[in-house]
mmCIF file of C-alpha atoms in Angstrom:
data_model
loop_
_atom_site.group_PDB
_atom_site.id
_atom_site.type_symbol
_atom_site.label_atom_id
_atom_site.label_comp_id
_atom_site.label_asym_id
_atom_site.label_seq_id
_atom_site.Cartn_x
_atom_site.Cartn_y
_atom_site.Cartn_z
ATOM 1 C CA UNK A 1 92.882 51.085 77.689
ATOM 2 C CA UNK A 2 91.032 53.471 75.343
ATOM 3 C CA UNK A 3 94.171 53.414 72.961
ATOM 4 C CA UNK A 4 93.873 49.489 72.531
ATOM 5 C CA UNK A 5 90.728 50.227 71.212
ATOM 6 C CA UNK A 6 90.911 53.158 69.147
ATOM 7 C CA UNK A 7 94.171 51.385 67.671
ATOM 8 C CA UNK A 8 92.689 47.891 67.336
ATOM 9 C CA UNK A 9 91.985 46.416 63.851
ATOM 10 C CA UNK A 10 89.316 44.424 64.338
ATOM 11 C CA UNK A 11 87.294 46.681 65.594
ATOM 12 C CA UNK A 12 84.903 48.895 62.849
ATOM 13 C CA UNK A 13 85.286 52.383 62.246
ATOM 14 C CA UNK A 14 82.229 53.461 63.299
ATOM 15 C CA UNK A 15 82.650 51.852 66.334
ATOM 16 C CA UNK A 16 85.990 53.704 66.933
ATOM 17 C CA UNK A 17 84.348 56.798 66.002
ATOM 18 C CA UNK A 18 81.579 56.781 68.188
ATOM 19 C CA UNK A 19 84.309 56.003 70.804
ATOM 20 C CA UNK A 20 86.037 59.469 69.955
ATOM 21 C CA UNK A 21 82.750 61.147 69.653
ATOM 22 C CA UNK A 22 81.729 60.049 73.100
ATOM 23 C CA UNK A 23 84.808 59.773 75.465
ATOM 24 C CA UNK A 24 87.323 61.797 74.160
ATOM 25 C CA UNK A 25 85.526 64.726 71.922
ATOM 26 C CA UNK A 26 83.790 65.809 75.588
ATOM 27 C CA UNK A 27 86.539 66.545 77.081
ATOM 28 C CA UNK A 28 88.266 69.256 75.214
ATOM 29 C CA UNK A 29 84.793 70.402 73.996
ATOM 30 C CA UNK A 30 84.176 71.535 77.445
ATOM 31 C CA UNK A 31 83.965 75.339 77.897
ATOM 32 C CA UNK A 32 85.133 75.713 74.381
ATOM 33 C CA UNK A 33 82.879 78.403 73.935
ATOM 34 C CA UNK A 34 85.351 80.482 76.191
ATOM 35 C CA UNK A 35 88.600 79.349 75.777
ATOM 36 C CA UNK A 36 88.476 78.293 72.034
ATOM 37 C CA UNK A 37 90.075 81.340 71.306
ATOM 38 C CA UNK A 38 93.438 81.199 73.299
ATOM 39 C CA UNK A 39 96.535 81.462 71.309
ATOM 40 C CA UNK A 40 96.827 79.275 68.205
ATOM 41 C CA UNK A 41 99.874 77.309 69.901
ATOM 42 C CA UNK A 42 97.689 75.871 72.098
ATOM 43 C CA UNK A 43 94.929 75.022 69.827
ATOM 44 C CA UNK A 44 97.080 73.214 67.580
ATOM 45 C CA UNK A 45 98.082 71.184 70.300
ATOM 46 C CA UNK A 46 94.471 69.971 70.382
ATOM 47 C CA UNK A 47 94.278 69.786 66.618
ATOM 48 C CA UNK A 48 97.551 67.374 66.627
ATOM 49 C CA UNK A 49 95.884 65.227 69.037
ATOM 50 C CA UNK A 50 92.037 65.087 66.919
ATOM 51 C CA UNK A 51 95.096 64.572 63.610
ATOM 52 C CA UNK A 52 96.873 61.596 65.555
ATOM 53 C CA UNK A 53 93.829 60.267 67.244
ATOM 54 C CA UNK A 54 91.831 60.206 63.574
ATOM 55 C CA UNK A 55 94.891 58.291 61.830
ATOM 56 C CA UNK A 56 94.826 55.814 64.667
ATOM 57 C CA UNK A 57 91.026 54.934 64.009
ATOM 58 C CA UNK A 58 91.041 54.860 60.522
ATOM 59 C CA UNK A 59 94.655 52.851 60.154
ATOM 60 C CA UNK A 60 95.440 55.892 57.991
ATOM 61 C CA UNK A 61 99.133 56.781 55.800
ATOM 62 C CA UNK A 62 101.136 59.669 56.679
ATOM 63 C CA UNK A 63 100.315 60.770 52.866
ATOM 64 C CA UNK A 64 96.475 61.039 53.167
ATOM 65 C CA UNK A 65 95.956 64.666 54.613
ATOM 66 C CA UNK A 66 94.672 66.237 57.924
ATOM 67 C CA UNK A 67 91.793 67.881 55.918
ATOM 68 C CA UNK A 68 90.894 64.264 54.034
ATOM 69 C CA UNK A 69 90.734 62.839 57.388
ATOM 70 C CA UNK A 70 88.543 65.423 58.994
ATOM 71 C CA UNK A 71 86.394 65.668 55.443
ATOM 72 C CA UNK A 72 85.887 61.390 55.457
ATOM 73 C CA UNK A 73 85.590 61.240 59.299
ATOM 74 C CA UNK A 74 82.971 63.590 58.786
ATOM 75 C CA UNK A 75 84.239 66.093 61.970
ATOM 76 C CA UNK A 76 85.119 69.892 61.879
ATOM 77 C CA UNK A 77 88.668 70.967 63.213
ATOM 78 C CA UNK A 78 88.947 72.761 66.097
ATOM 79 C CA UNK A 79 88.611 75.892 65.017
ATOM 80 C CA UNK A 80 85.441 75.509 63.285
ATOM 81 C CA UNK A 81 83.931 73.645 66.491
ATOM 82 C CA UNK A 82 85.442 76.927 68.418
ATOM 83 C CA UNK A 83 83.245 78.897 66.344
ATOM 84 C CA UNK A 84 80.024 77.065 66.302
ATOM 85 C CA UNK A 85 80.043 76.410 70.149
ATOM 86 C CA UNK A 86 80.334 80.116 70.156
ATOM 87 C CA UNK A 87 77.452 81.068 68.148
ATOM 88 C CA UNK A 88 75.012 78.666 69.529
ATOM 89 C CA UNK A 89 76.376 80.177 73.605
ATOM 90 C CA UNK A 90 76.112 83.898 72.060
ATOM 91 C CA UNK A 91 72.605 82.966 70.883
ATOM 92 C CA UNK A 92 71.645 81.576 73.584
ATOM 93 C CA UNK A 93 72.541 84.851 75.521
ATOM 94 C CA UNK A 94 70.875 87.067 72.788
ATOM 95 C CA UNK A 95 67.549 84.879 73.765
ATOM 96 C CA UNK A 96 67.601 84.884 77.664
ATOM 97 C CA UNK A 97 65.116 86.047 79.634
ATOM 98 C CA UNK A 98 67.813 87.820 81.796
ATOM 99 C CA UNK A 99 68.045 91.177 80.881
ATOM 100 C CA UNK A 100 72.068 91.429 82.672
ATOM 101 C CA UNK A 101 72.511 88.612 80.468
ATOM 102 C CA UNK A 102 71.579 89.586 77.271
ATOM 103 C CA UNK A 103 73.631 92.678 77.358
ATOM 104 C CA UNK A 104 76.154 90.308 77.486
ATOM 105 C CA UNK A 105 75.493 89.394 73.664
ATOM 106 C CA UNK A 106 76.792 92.646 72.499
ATOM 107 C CA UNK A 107 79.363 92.411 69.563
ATOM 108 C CA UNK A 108 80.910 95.753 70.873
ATOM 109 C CA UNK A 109 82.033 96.728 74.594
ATOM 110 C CA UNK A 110 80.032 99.826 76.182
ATOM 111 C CA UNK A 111 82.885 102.466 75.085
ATOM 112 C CA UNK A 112 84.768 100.601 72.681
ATOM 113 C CA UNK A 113 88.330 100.513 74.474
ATOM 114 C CA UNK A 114 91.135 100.615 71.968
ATOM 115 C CA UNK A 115 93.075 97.629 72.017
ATOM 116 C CA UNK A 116 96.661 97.740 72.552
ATOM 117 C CA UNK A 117 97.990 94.482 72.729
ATOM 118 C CA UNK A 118 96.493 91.598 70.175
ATOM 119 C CA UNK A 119 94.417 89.647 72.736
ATOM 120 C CA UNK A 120 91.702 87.920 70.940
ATOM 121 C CA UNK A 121 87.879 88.332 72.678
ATOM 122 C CA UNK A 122 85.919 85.429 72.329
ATOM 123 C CA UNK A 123 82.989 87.440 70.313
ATOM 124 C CA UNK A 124 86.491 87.907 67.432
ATOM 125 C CA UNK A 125 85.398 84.595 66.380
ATOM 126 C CA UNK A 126 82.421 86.146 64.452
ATOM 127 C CA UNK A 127 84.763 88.018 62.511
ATOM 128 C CA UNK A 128 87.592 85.309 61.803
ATOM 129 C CA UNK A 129 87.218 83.134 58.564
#
């Protein structure tokens, strides 16, 4: 039903947009604080969906870019939504009133365990361009 829509001519961008913004942004938004740093395979399996999803509202080529899409549609790509979910949740623990939850805003783990495989923390997102 929601594809009709989104692919539907008649209806106006911003319309379509809201649509996305509303329906189907929410849902992979959700706890993307903590899991927007799994393995990039995944993620770009989200990121091809926002791609497809924007081309189908806007009626778009397959030569107009992912990154004209995202800069005209005026939304950031997953990655950058990763990271600014994750600043305003590790601010939000830097500010509680908890004092067991505001140690949890540390940028370092108590002892600083080496790392031996290359799992990505969620706090790495600070650090990633």
């Amino acid at each position: 039903m929601l594809k009709h829509l989104i692919g539907n001519k008649v209806t106006s961008i911003n319309i379509k947009l809201l649509m996305y913004k509303s329906l189907l942004k929410p849902i992979w938004t959700y706890g993307l604080q903590l899991w927007g740093n799994a393995k990039k395979s995944n993620l770009n399996k989200i990121q091809a969906f926002q791609n497809m999803t924007l081309r189908k509202i806007v009626n778009a080529p397959p030569y107009i870019s992912n990154h004209t899409l995202h800069i005209d549609c005026n939304l950031k790509t997953i990655h950058d939504e990763a990271k600014h979910f994750y600043k305003k949740f590790h601010h939000r623990l830097s500010t509680h009133s908890n004092p067991l939850i505001k140690n949890l805003s540390s940028l370092t783990i108590p002892g600083n365990p080496p790392r031996r495989l290359k799992r990505n923390w969620c706090r790495d997102l600070f650090t990633i361009p």
